[in-house]
Amino acid sequence: MLSIENLAAGYDRLEVLHDISIKVEEAGSVVVLGPNGAGKSTLCRAISGLLPCRHGKIVFDGKDMTGASPADRVRAGIVQVPEGRQVFPDMTVLENLRLGSWIHGEPKGPDLQKAFDLFPRLAERRNQNAGLMSGGEQQLLALARAMMARPSLLLLDEPTQGLSPVAIEQVATALISIRAQGVSILLVEQNLSLAEAVGERAYVLETGRCALEGPAAELLSSDAVAASYLGH
Amino acid sequence: ENLTLGELHPVTGPASFYGLVMSQTLKLRAEQTNEKGGLDVGGTKYTLSIATGDDQAQATKGVAALRKLMTDDVHFIFGPLASAVAPAVKPIIDKQTDLLQIIDGSIADGVVNGKNSFRVQASADTYNNAVLNYLTENKVKSVAVMTDRSHQGFVMSEKRMGESIEKAGVKVTGLEHFQIGDTDFSAQLTNLRASMPDALVLRGYPGEGALITKQAEALGFKGQIVWEMGAPPSTVMKNIPSAQMDGVTNCIPRMMADYVRLNVPNALKLQEEFKKKYGEDPGENASFSNDAFWILTTAMQKAGSIKAPDVAKALTEMKVTDVPNLIIQYQPYENGLLFKDGQANPPSACQVWKGESWQNPPGDKIEMTTKN
Amino acid sequence: MLELLPQQLVNGLALGSSYALIALGLTLVFGVLQIPNFPHGELYMLGASFTYVLVAYGMNFWVAVPIASLAVVIVGILLDQVGYRRIDTGGNLSLMISALAMSTVLQQVATLIWGAEPHTTLSPLPGVLRTAYFSIGYYQMLIFAATIACWLFVWVVLHRSRLGLAIRAMSQNKMAAQLMGIDLIWIRIATFAIGALIGGFAGSLLGASFPIYPTMGLNPVLKAFVILVIGGVGNLWGAIVGGFVLGILEILVSAYISSQLQDIGTFAVLVIVLIVRPNGLFGRAEVLR
Amino acid sequence: MSLLSINAITQRFGGITALSDITMSVEEGTIHGLIGPNGAGKTTLINILSGLVKPSEGSMEFNGRQNGPWPMASAVQYGIVRTFQQTRVFMGLTARENLRIAHVAGAGDANADDLIEALALGDVLDRVAGELPYAVLRRLSLALALGLRPKLLLLDEPAVGLAPDEITKMAEVIRHFHGQGLTVLLVEHNMRFLMELASRVSVFVQGRLLFEGTPAECQNNPTVIDAYLGRGLKHVEH
Amino acid sequence: MKQEITFRWVIPAIVVLLAVIGIPFANDYLLYVATIIVLMSILAVSYDVLLGLTGYLSLAHGFLYGVGAYTTAYLTTNSGWGYWPALVASAVISGVMGTVIALVAFRTRGIYFAVLTLGIGLVGYQLFLVLEPITGGVGGFIGIPGLPSLPGFADAPQRNNLVIALLVLAVAYGASMLFLRSSIGAACLAVREDVVLAQSLGIRIGMARLCAFSFSAVFAGAAGSLFAAISNFVGPDDFSVMATGFQTVVYVVVGGMGTLWGPVLGAVLIVALPEILRGASTYAVFIYGLILLFFILFAPKGIAGFLLAAAKRMSRSGRVVISKEAEAR
Ligand SMILES: Nc1ncnc2c1ncn2[C@@H]1O[C@H](COP(=O)(O)OP(=O)(O)OP(=O)(O)O)[C@@H](O)[C@H]1O
Ligand SMILES: Nc1ncnc2c1ncn2[C@@H]1O[C@H](COP(=O)(O)OP(=O)(O)OP(=O)(O)O)[C@@H](O)[C@H]1O
Ligand SMILES: [Mg+2]
Ligand SMILES: [Mg+2]
């Protein structure tokens, strides 16, 4: 579904990612781990087109997306839940969700209903401005909003930041169920339990390079991860 | 020999419409003089050139421009036009002994010293008296006055004018103000209309004048409208349909177009020459610049010197009849002198709008005081 | 004097509607893109000048208005692409200087083409409605109607259209808007186009009652900023109400206090409004998180 | 003696009651945990205690002083300092300037070196905060608060978004300053982190104080498990 | 950062050097233009303390500059004061005015602050027009005594003016540097970057920004006072919002905000440019606008930002600063 070859990206004169290659299978799920500042978010931005590729190739669904605009990528099905929520603060919850389904025109009733079923808090607060929600509530909104776009590849950049344990459980359930519907997932996560629950394959980034890669279950329990990632 | 004469006029900026013509007139005159072999002063032939100091009608810019002219060894200055600039350059000019200024534009109070600064343009009082004469001659009983409060000359003489109107037995029913660039005068006009004056006097620039005239009519003012402003028909027409101007009277010192209409030969000559060179009409203020040029050069010839103090002395002793080529028919002071305390005295009159332009009222005659 | 009040209020409404019309486009661009678009005054001037030129060449006024307004749209989009897009992340103040510079350049271009002298297109709708209490020009009534129509138009675009949703999204979070699949470039162009359209339209209409000259936009744009703030930034309704408030205030001060103190009175009231309501009449306080 | 006591604080936003009738206290010298589902009102409480938001009802006492809450500047002066859930430092200034501001604002005695060392900021002092990695920003924001030498530090999710090794560092820092006598009110969703540090825990649900006890009691309380901890994931497995 | 500190000394050194070399030879016109540049630099440097340090955009400073000018005009012409006491009085009165304005204006922020001060500036300008007995109305104030001569400059008034203006600039620059380094300066920075965070750190933000405003008002008054004495004439037009008020912002932004030396360069460029363009006559303003546009487009952080980046590149020491701010919002 998504294949990234020898990608390099960065900010101004600072190159953050060097020579990254990652594959996400159709309906597959990949977790990306790594210490702070490893370049995980940068990777997400490069995939969704917010940052230009300096080198390498991004192929999605058989099409070369390397130079495509963010909007084109969204229309192709690559949808990101950005790090740090990024809701539209002065718009209501409902409007935020409407924007989620921007590429499809007005949101379909069932899509909305699904989002509200998943996170009832959003239904309760549908007319509250998103900026007035608590941190965790905003995070849930960001997630629901991304689902509204009916992605074929969902990029999640630390979606559990600031979520309570129960909410993380809900998110895990949701992710597992949308994967079951055939959506591919690329998940950046610090929370290993979620990573384990959702991921099939795992990559570990370190200072902008792929340090380790392998089946998630294996990798996450290996000593190598403990050494490179947990800092023990 | 070369002789550079300086000018302070706004050739750029919003006032350039007025300033540019003056600058062009001076250049035209200098060129013609050079074509005739230059200006003969005491046996030496001087080739004239005009150095333009663009003041953009702003005080600080004007001072810088004057300083630049002075460092370029210029000792004679025409201008300024803008009343913001005239007082700002005054302290510098007052202090200078080898600098001579002839104001051809500003009518501000207190900018002429009669020693090394002279003015060929009228003073504000001349403007005001033109209106006053009109009011008394036409037996107007009551009048309301609207003044552009950013116009130095008009504002500073406003009180004097009000007093003299009352003294002449005309009732002042209201005094209102506006500002250049304003576009809505309805509040003032509503008030003034309610005070029911026979006449409404507008003091400022034609752009606003036309708008006020238009809006006064829309608000139902039926009395006589009297302008007190230099108002070339081209500008007036651009702001108001000519039909709505019918019957408006303008009382000011006579200017270029007026002299052309009265067939004053020098005016016709300038009109023709200017049109030939620049392709358009010279506009109102050209007459002042033209006359300033001739007055200065004649004074130089009379003094036989191009030293400013000598020329200044010649100016104080100059008679109206001494200067050839004048357009404006200056009224001589005692002994036929052109200046008194540095101020010349151009005659004023009223013109009435008819059809597409100002017309001299029937029977209007000009008393010729100069060689023409 | 009180018997003149109806007339003065009508005067104020007429003046206010011209202010509001100019402020509307500015509010849109400022509210959405946070760009202090000083050249909005020049767009206004160009709307008037283009109309003048077209009418001078014999075109019917009502045909000239839409053509001139559309021509201004092109200039508006150019302004953005040349002067703002490059420095969009450079902070508000560099945008402001850029705006001032472009204002100057446009004024000068207009001076070089048409000269500094004022022009007017003759009013296409002369005539005055006279009642027992007040009189008002038909054309002023038309402008009043145009103002309300423009406000409705912008309101519908912003709050009832998909484009509007995207415009608001962009104004709140550019990055997230991109992630929704919104093409920022086009939204930006659309915003500027609408802003310029209204600016040009305002100039085109008002040019038939006011003199047209290169710096004619200066005063209106300053007033428009004042209105923007009185109403509350980004609030369309505020722009309309602010425009009328300012118009009526100016008239009342000038009528009942002194025409010499017109500006002092008006701006003193502005100062008081802001002291009492630091975010304008309809502005909301910023949320602190 | 309680350093901080909160008396019947209620906070309403329009129709929403974010906090209702909260009464609790924080003992001097403890690390007091505060947990609860998203939107329970934890941040709102911190906002109130630090003087950013005025409560609809209720009062607080701090360090023998009555009639709180106080405006922010006074609260800081009395020794109540907070951090923010979303990282907040002076992004356009260097780390050094950031610290200087905190230093200037604080009492002024030179604990700066101690801070820089404890928070491992020595290498980044001359870099503009905006270009620093997230984890360092998180520490820098803590350094700003600590630079004021507070008595009571209100921490709003200090570990959020941090990788495990950084979380360990963060815990060490908090423990270090706690060892110097600092009292902490700690809001956090990372249970392992919180349970390791806190000696008492309060649980908010929907703006109400649901439970208060030791971490162990808390983890075993069925209502807390239902409302907050959940059962499915091995949540403590960080 | 190191380059920044170097520039802070290098630029004044260059100014002094130019003055020492240039003053004996320059003609009156150059001296006058240089004097105006120095006056504007005084305005710009002190204004930078407000705009650059706290981020508050005031458009009332044209008015405060005018207050200084009219105070000196009135005191020296009508009340027979000597110049130096009048200078001090002008600075004080303008400072007090500034403080009052600040107390009112700081209830707002952002664009609201800018427009509120714009309103105050407009009212102030109108007051100059209306308060005729004190200000002379539209006609202005004529016949203001010039600056007293310094020893050795008695017969070169233009040189004398420039030297005195330079001395005041030195005072303004020095005071601004001290302000920047003081604890209030630090507090101002905090206010500019993040008001809420500043408050949460216990900074009395009201006090900090008030000090910055008053400080800039004092020097605006001093600059105005010099202007009155140097021109021997003051009229309202120089103090309108569109004139000095906006111009000061332009000096600071084009020069480079928050650096103190940048605004001096800004003032040099913006004041000198129209003089250089005098030859272009009708095209002058057009070219001026284009150059201004060019500068801001290609050096959005001002001349100072441009120079600093160049210096950095040369010493190849660092990376360009990209702030995360935009994203965090
Ligand atoms: N906008 C930016 N400008 C400059 N540098 C940046 C920017 N964003 C990130 N960086 C730098 O790029 C590097 C990688 O950052 P990135 O955000 O991709 O890391 P990450 O793995 O997502 O970390 P975290 O776990 O903290 O989210 C860091 O050194 C960071 O400082
Ligand atoms: N200014 C406000 N206006 C309206 N509602 C608000 C406001 N501030 C907070 N709320 C609501 O109050 C509730 C409590 O918010 P708070 O931020 O305190 O939650 P929290 O416990 O910190 O949650 P989280 O763990 O997600 O950060 C939320 O439902 C939020 O939507
Ligand atoms: Mg990240
Ligand atoms: Mg919270």
Tab-separated table of N, CA and C in Angstrom, chain E residues 23-127:
chain	number	residue	atom	x	y	z
E	23	ILE	N	31.668	65.326	9.840
E	23	ILE	CA	31.113	66.611	10.268
E	23	ILE	C	31.933	67.819	9.816
E	24	PRO	N	33.272	67.766	9.932
E	24	PRO	CA	34.007	68.970	9.536
E	24	PRO	C	33.857	69.322	8.056
E	25	PHE	N	33.536	68.328	7.221
E	25	PHE	CA	33.542	68.617	5.782
E	25	PHE	C	32.156	68.776	5.160
E	26	ALA	N	31.159	68.222	5.820
E	26	ALA	CA	29.847	68.177	5.179
E	26	ALA	C	29.279	69.580	4.986
E	27	ASN	N	28.463	69.734	3.932
E	27	ASN	CA	27.807	71.018	3.728
E	27	ASN	C	26.508	71.087	4.516
E	28	ASP	N	25.866	72.234	4.497
E	28	ASP	CA	24.690	72.453	5.336
E	28	ASP	C	23.573	71.464	5.049
E	29	TYR	N	23.393	71.177	3.771
E	29	TYR	CA	22.320	70.263	3.395
E	29	TYR	C	22.569	68.868	3.971
E	30	LEU	N	23.771	68.368	3.772
E	30	LEU	CA	24.095	67.048	4.312
E	30	LEU	C	23.958	67.048	5.827
E	31	LEU	N	24.422	68.142	6.443
E	31	LEU	CA	24.327	68.225	7.897
E	31	LEU	C	22.867	68.172	8.343
E	32	TYR	N	22.023	68.877	7.586
E	32	TYR	CA	20.598	68.898	7.956
E	32	TYR	C	19.998	67.503	7.824
E	33	VAL	N	20.256	66.861	6.697
E	33	VAL	CA	19.697	65.518	6.502
E	33	VAL	C	20.236	64.573	7.579
E	34	ALA	N	21.533	64.687	7.852
E	34	ALA	CA	22.118	63.831	8.887
E	34	ALA	C	21.446	64.096	10.233
E	35	THR	N	21.175	65.359	10.516
E	35	THR	CA	20.534	65.688	11.792
E	35	THR	C	19.155	65.059	11.881
E	36	ILE	N	18.414	65.152	10.780
E	36	ILE	CA	17.079	64.526	10.794
E	36	ILE	C	17.212	63.010	10.975
E	37	ILE	N	18.200	62.422	10.334
E	37	ILE	CA	18.416	60.977	10.504
E	37	ILE	C	18.674	60.663	11.979
E	38	VAL	N	19.490	61.491	12.604
E	38	VAL	CA	19.810	61.234	14.009
E	38	VAL	C	18.557	61.390	14.875
E	39	LEU	N	17.761	62.413	14.597
E	39	LEU	CA	16.514	62.591	15.359
E	39	LEU	C	15.624	61.364	15.218
E	40	MET	N	15.507	60.902	13.982
E	40	MET	CA	14.652	59.740	13.752
E	40	MET	C	15.253	58.498	14.410
E	41	SER	N	16.583	58.460	14.473
E	41	SER	CA	17.217	57.331	15.148
E	41	SER	C	16.888	57.338	16.636
E	42	ILE	N	16.855	58.530	17.209
E	42	ILE	CA	16.494	58.615	18.634
E	42	ILE	C	15.097	58.049	18.831
E	43	LEU	N	14.195	58.489	17.953
E	43	LEU	CA	12.833	57.963	18.011
E	43	LEU	C	12.832	56.440	17.845
E	44	ALA	N	13.566	55.992	16.834
E	44	ALA	CA	13.514	54.576	16.482
E	44	ALA	C	14.096	53.699	17.581
E	45	VAL	N	15.234	54.111	18.110
E	45	VAL	CA	15.884	53.286	19.137
E	45	VAL	C	14.990	53.158	20.358
E	46	SER	N	14.454	54.287	20.804
E	46	SER	CA	13.643	54.218	22.014
E	46	SER	C	12.321	53.518	21.738
E	47	TYR	N	11.818	53.676	20.511
E	47	TYR	CA	10.573	53.000	20.157
E	47	TYR	C	10.793	51.490	20.093
E	48	ASP	N	11.997	51.113	19.718
E	48	ASP	CA	12.315	49.691	19.658
E	48	ASP	C	12.207	49.052	21.044
E	49	VAL	N	12.471	49.847	22.061
E	49	VAL	CA	12.337	49.311	23.413
E	49	VAL	C	10.891	48.894	23.654
E	50	LEU	N	9.971	49.636	23.081
E	50	LEU	CA	8.558	49.258	23.223
E	50	LEU	C	8.182	48.144	22.244
E	51	LEU	N	8.398	48.411	20.962
E	51	LEU	CA	7.921	47.460	19.945
E	51	LEU	C	8.747	46.179	19.947
E	52	GLY	N	10.041	46.332	19.917
E	52	GLY	CA	10.899	45.159	19.822
E	52	GLY	C	10.880	44.317	21.077
E	53	LEU	N	10.814	44.995	22.209
E	53	LEU	CA	10.921	44.261	23.464
E	53	LEU	C	9.578	43.695	23.912
E	54	THR	N	8.528	44.500	23.804
E	54	THR	CA	7.248	44.019	24.326
E	54	THR	C	6.306	43.553	23.227
E	55	GLY	N	6.587	43.936	21.977
E	55	GLY	CA	5.724	43.509	20.883
E	55	GLY	C	4.457	44.346	20.733
E	56	TYR	N	4.326	45.394	21.503
E	56	TYR	CA	3.130	46.254	21.381
E	56	TYR	C	3.373	47.329	20.326
E	57	LEU	N	2.480	47.399	19.365
E	57	LEU	CA	2.621	48.359	18.274
E	57	LEU	C	1.846	49.627	18.604
E	58	SER	N	2.579	50.676	18.943
E	58	SER	CA	1.903	51.935	19.264
E	58	SER	C	1.964	52.879	18.080
E	59	LEU	N	0.834	53.479	17.747
E	59	LEU	CA	0.819	54.490	16.692
E	59	LEU	C	0.618	55.878	17.289
E	60	ALA	N	0.782	55.968	18.603
E	60	ALA	CA	0.598	57.261	19.259
E	60	ALA	C	1.908	58.022	19.382
E	61	HIS	N	2.995	57.430	18.902
E	61	HIS	CA	4.284	58.068	19.159
E	61	HIS	C	4.532	59.308	18.326
E	62	GLY	N	3.845	59.411	17.191
E	62	GLY	CA	3.938	60.654	16.427
E	62	GLY	C	3.420	61.810	17.274
E	63	PHE	N	2.351	61.528	18.005
E	63	PHE	CA	1.777	62.530	18.897
E	63	PHE	C	2.753	62.872	20.029
E	64	LEU	N	3.358	61.843	20.627
E	64	LEU	CA	4.269	62.111	21.741
E	64	LEU	C	5.479	62.927	21.284
E	65	TYR	N	5.941	62.611	20.094
E	65	TYR	CA	7.020	63.380	19.477
E	65	TYR	C	6.562	64.845	19.356
E	66	GLY	N	5.334	65.020	18.948
E	66	GLY	CA	4.775	66.366	18.830
E	66	GLY	C	4.665	67.064	20.179
E	67	VAL	N	4.269	66.319	21.202
E	67	VAL	CA	4.171	66.916	22.531
E	67	VAL	C	5.517	67.496	22.927
E	68	GLY	N	6.588	66.721	22.674
E	68	GLY	CA	7.928	67.217	22.985
E	68	GLY	C	8.228	68.484	22.212
E	69	ALA	N	7.887	68.469	20.926
E	69	ALA	CA	8.210	69.619	20.078
E	69	ALA	C	7.445	70.864	20.533
E	70	TYR	N	6.141	70.710	20.765
E	70	TYR	CA	5.344	71.877	21.150
E	70	TYR	C	5.725	72.377	22.539
E	71	THR	N	6.071	71.449	23.434
E	71	THR	CA	6.469	71.890	24.768
E	71	THR	C	7.684	72.798	24.682
E	72	THR	N	8.683	72.320	23.945
E	72	THR	CA	9.886	73.143	23.801
E	72	THR	C	9.547	74.458	23.101
E	73	ALA	N	8.741	74.367	22.058
E	73	ALA	CA	8.380	75.580	21.333
E	73	ALA	C	7.752	76.591	22.284
E	74	TYR	N	6.812	76.105	23.074
E	74	TYR	CA	6.094	77.017	23.962
E	74	TYR	C	7.017	77.592	25.031
E	75	LEU	N	7.766	76.710	25.660
E	75	LEU	CA	8.589	77.165	26.779
E	75	LEU	C	9.685	78.118	26.340
E	76	THR	N	10.348	77.796	25.226
E	76	THR	CA	11.464	78.661	24.845
E	76	THR	C	10.984	79.943	24.167
E	77	THR	N	9.858	79.867	23.469
E	77	THR	CA	9.411	81.060	22.749
E	77	THR	C	8.545	81.961	23.629
E	78	ASN	N	7.567	81.363	24.280
E	78	ASN	CA	6.604	82.180	25.026
E	78	ASN	C	6.968	82.390	26.489
E	79	SER	N	7.679	81.421	27.071
E	79	SER	CA	7.953	81.545	28.508
E	79	SER	C	9.391	81.867	28.805
E	80	GLY	N	10.195	82.020	27.742
E	80	GLY	CA	11.563	82.450	27.949
E	80	GLY	C	12.465	81.459	28.654
E	81	TRP	N	12.118	80.173	28.576
E	81	TRP	CA	13.011	79.195	29.191
E	81	TRP	C	14.271	79.042	28.365
E	82	GLY	N	15.335	78.574	29.024
E	82	GLY	CA	16.529	78.185	28.293
E	82	GLY	C	16.277	76.853	27.620
E	83	TYR	N	17.138	76.514	26.642
E	83	TYR	CA	16.848	75.283	25.924
E	83	TYR	C	16.968	74.036	26.784
E	84	TRP	N	18.030	73.950	27.571
E	84	TRP	CA	18.255	72.678	28.283
E	84	TRP	C	17.125	72.355	29.253
E	85	PRO	N	16.716	73.329	30.081
E	85	PRO	CA	15.552	73.006	30.935
E	85	PRO	C	14.320	72.646	30.107
E	86	ALA	N	14.174	73.293	28.950
E	86	ALA	CA	13.011	72.990	28.112
E	86	ALA	C	13.090	71.560	27.578
E	87	LEU	N	14.312	71.140	27.241
E	87	LEU	CA	14.494	69.763	26.761
E	87	LEU	C	14.044	68.773	27.831
E	88	VAL	N	14.524	69.028	29.048
E	88	VAL	CA	14.167	68.120	30.145
E	88	VAL	C	12.656	68.139	30.353
E	89	ALA	N	12.084	69.344	30.352
E	89	ALA	CA	10.642	69.449	30.572
E	89	ALA	C	9.875	68.722	29.472
E	90	SER	N	10.340	68.852	28.224
E	90	SER	CA	9.656	68.197	27.116
E	90	SER	C	9.670	66.688	27.300
E	91	ALA	N	10.846	66.179	27.658
E	91	ALA	CA	10.962	64.732	27.855
E	91	ALA	C	10.033	64.286	28.979
E	92	VAL	N	10.013	65.062	30.052
E	92	VAL	CA	9.195	64.674	31.203
E	92	VAL	C	7.713	64.718	30.842
E	93	ILE	N	7.299	65.812	30.232
E	93	ILE	CA	5.873	65.956	29.909
E	93	ILE	C	5.438	64.872	28.934
E	94	SER	N	6.264	64.638	27.919
E	94	SER	CA	5.935	63.588	26.970
E	94	SER	C	5.905	62.233	27.672
E	95	GLY	N	6.834	62.032	28.598
E	95	GLY	CA	6.846	60.781	29.360
E	95	GLY	C	5.574	60.607	30.173
E	96	VAL	N	5.143	61.691	30.809
E	96	VAL	CA	3.921	61.614	31.618
E	96	VAL	C	2.716	61.330	30.731
E	97	MET	N	2.655	62.061	29.609
E	97	MET	CA	1.587	61.819	28.638
E	97	MET	C	1.588	60.358	28.219
E	98	GLY	N	2.787	59.874	27.888
E	98	GLY	CA	2.931	58.494	27.448
E	98	GLY	C	2.420	57.537	28.502
E	99	THR	N	2.746	57.820	29.739
E	99	THR	CA	2.316	56.941	30.826
E	99	THR	C	0.795	56.912	30.916
E	100	VAL	N	0.194	58.081	30.800
E	100	VAL	CA	-1.275	58.136	30.865
E	100	VAL	C	-1.880	57.341	29.702
E	101	ILE	N	-1.330	57.575	28.511
E	101	ILE	CA	-1.821	56.837	27.342
E	101	ILE	C	-1.663	55.338	27.565
E	102	ALA	N	-0.509	54.964	28.082
E	102	ALA	CA	-0.237	53.546	28.278
E	102	ALA	C	-1.230	52.934	29.259
E	103	LEU	N	-1.512	53.660	30.329
E	103	LEU	CA	-2.451	53.122	31.323
E	103	LEU	C	-3.784	52.800	30.672
E	104	VAL	N	-4.195	53.670	29.766
E	104	VAL	CA	-5.456	53.440	29.073
E	104	VAL	C	-5.312	52.314	28.041
E	105	ALA	N	-4.253	52.411	27.241
E	105	ALA	CA	-4.156	51.537	26.076
E	105	ALA	C	-3.850	50.089	26.438
E	106	PHE	N	-3.170	49.872	27.518
E	106	PHE	CA	-2.781	48.504	27.851
E	106	PHE	C	-3.949	47.643	28.335
E	107	ARG	N	-5.123	48.216	28.332
E	107	ARG	CA	-6.274	47.349	28.570
E	107	ARG	C	-6.513	46.429	27.382
E	108	THR	N	-5.931	46.811	26.240
E	108	THR	CA	-6.154	46.029	25.034
E	108	THR	C	-4.836	45.431	24.575
E	109	ARG	N	-4.919	44.558	23.573
E	109	ARG	CA	-3.664	44.115	22.980
E	109	ARG	C	-3.840	43.777	21.502
E	110	GLY	N	-2.705	43.439	20.894
E	110	GLY	CA	-2.740	43.086	19.477
E	110	GLY	C	-3.224	44.249	18.624
E	111	ILE	N	-4.039	43.922	17.646
E	111	ILE	CA	-4.545	44.938	16.725
E	111	ILE	C	-5.372	45.974	17.475
E	112	TYR	N	-6.047	45.547	18.535
E	112	TYR	CA	-6.861	46.492	19.293
E	112	TYR	C	-5.976	47.578	19.898
E	113	PHE	N	-4.825	47.159	20.375
E	113	PHE	CA	-3.886	48.128	20.928
E	113	PHE	C	-3.422	49.078	19.832
E	114	ALA	N	-3.085	48.502	18.694
E	114	ALA	CA	-2.595	49.336	17.595
E	114	ALA	C	-3.646	50.370	17.204
E	115	VAL	N	-4.884	49.925	17.087
E	115	VAL	CA	-5.911	50.865	16.638
E	115	VAL	C	-6.290	51.855	17.742
E	116	LEU	N	-6.258	51.400	18.982
E	116	LEU	CA	-6.533	52.339	20.074
E	116	LEU	C	-5.490	53.451	20.094
E	117	THR	N	-4.227	53.078	19.955
E	117	THR	CA	-3.194	54.109	19.940
E	117	THR	C	-3.284	54.945	18.670
E	118	LEU	N	-3.716	54.305	17.590
E	118	LEU	CA	-3.974	55.083	16.377
E	118	LEU	C	-5.002	56.175	16.669
E	119	GLY	N	-6.066	55.769	17.360
E	119	GLY	CA	-7.107	56.726	17.729
E	119	GLY	C	-6.537	57.847	18.585
E	120	ILE	N	-5.720	57.483	19.553
E	120	ILE	CA	-5.125	58.497	20.416
E	120	ILE	C	-4.230	59.416	19.597
E	121	GLY	N	-3.480	58.815	18.674
E	121	GLY	CA	-2.622	59.615	17.811
E	121	GLY	C	-3.423	60.603	16.978
E	122	LEU	N	-4.557	60.134	16.458
E	122	LEU	CA	-5.392	61.010	15.633
E	122	LEU	C	-5.993	62.131	16.471
E	123	VAL	N	-6.473	61.778	17.661
E	123	VAL	CA	-7.024	62.803	18.542
E	123	VAL	C	-5.948	63.820	18.891
E	124	GLY	N	-4.759	63.298	19.194
E	124	GLY	CA	-3.652	64.178	19.563
E	124	GLY	C	-3.325	65.152	18.451
E	125	TYR	N	-3.263	64.624	17.248
E	125	TYR	CA	-2.957	65.470	16.098
E	125	TYR	C	-4.009	66.567	15.957
E	126	GLN	N	-5.272	66.179	16.135
E	126	GLN	CA	-6.340	67.171	16.042
E	126	GLN	C	-6.229	68.207	17.152
E	127	LEU	N	-5.763	67.747	18.318
E	127	LEU	CA	-5.594	68.710	19.415
E	127	LEU	C	-4.572	69.778	19.047
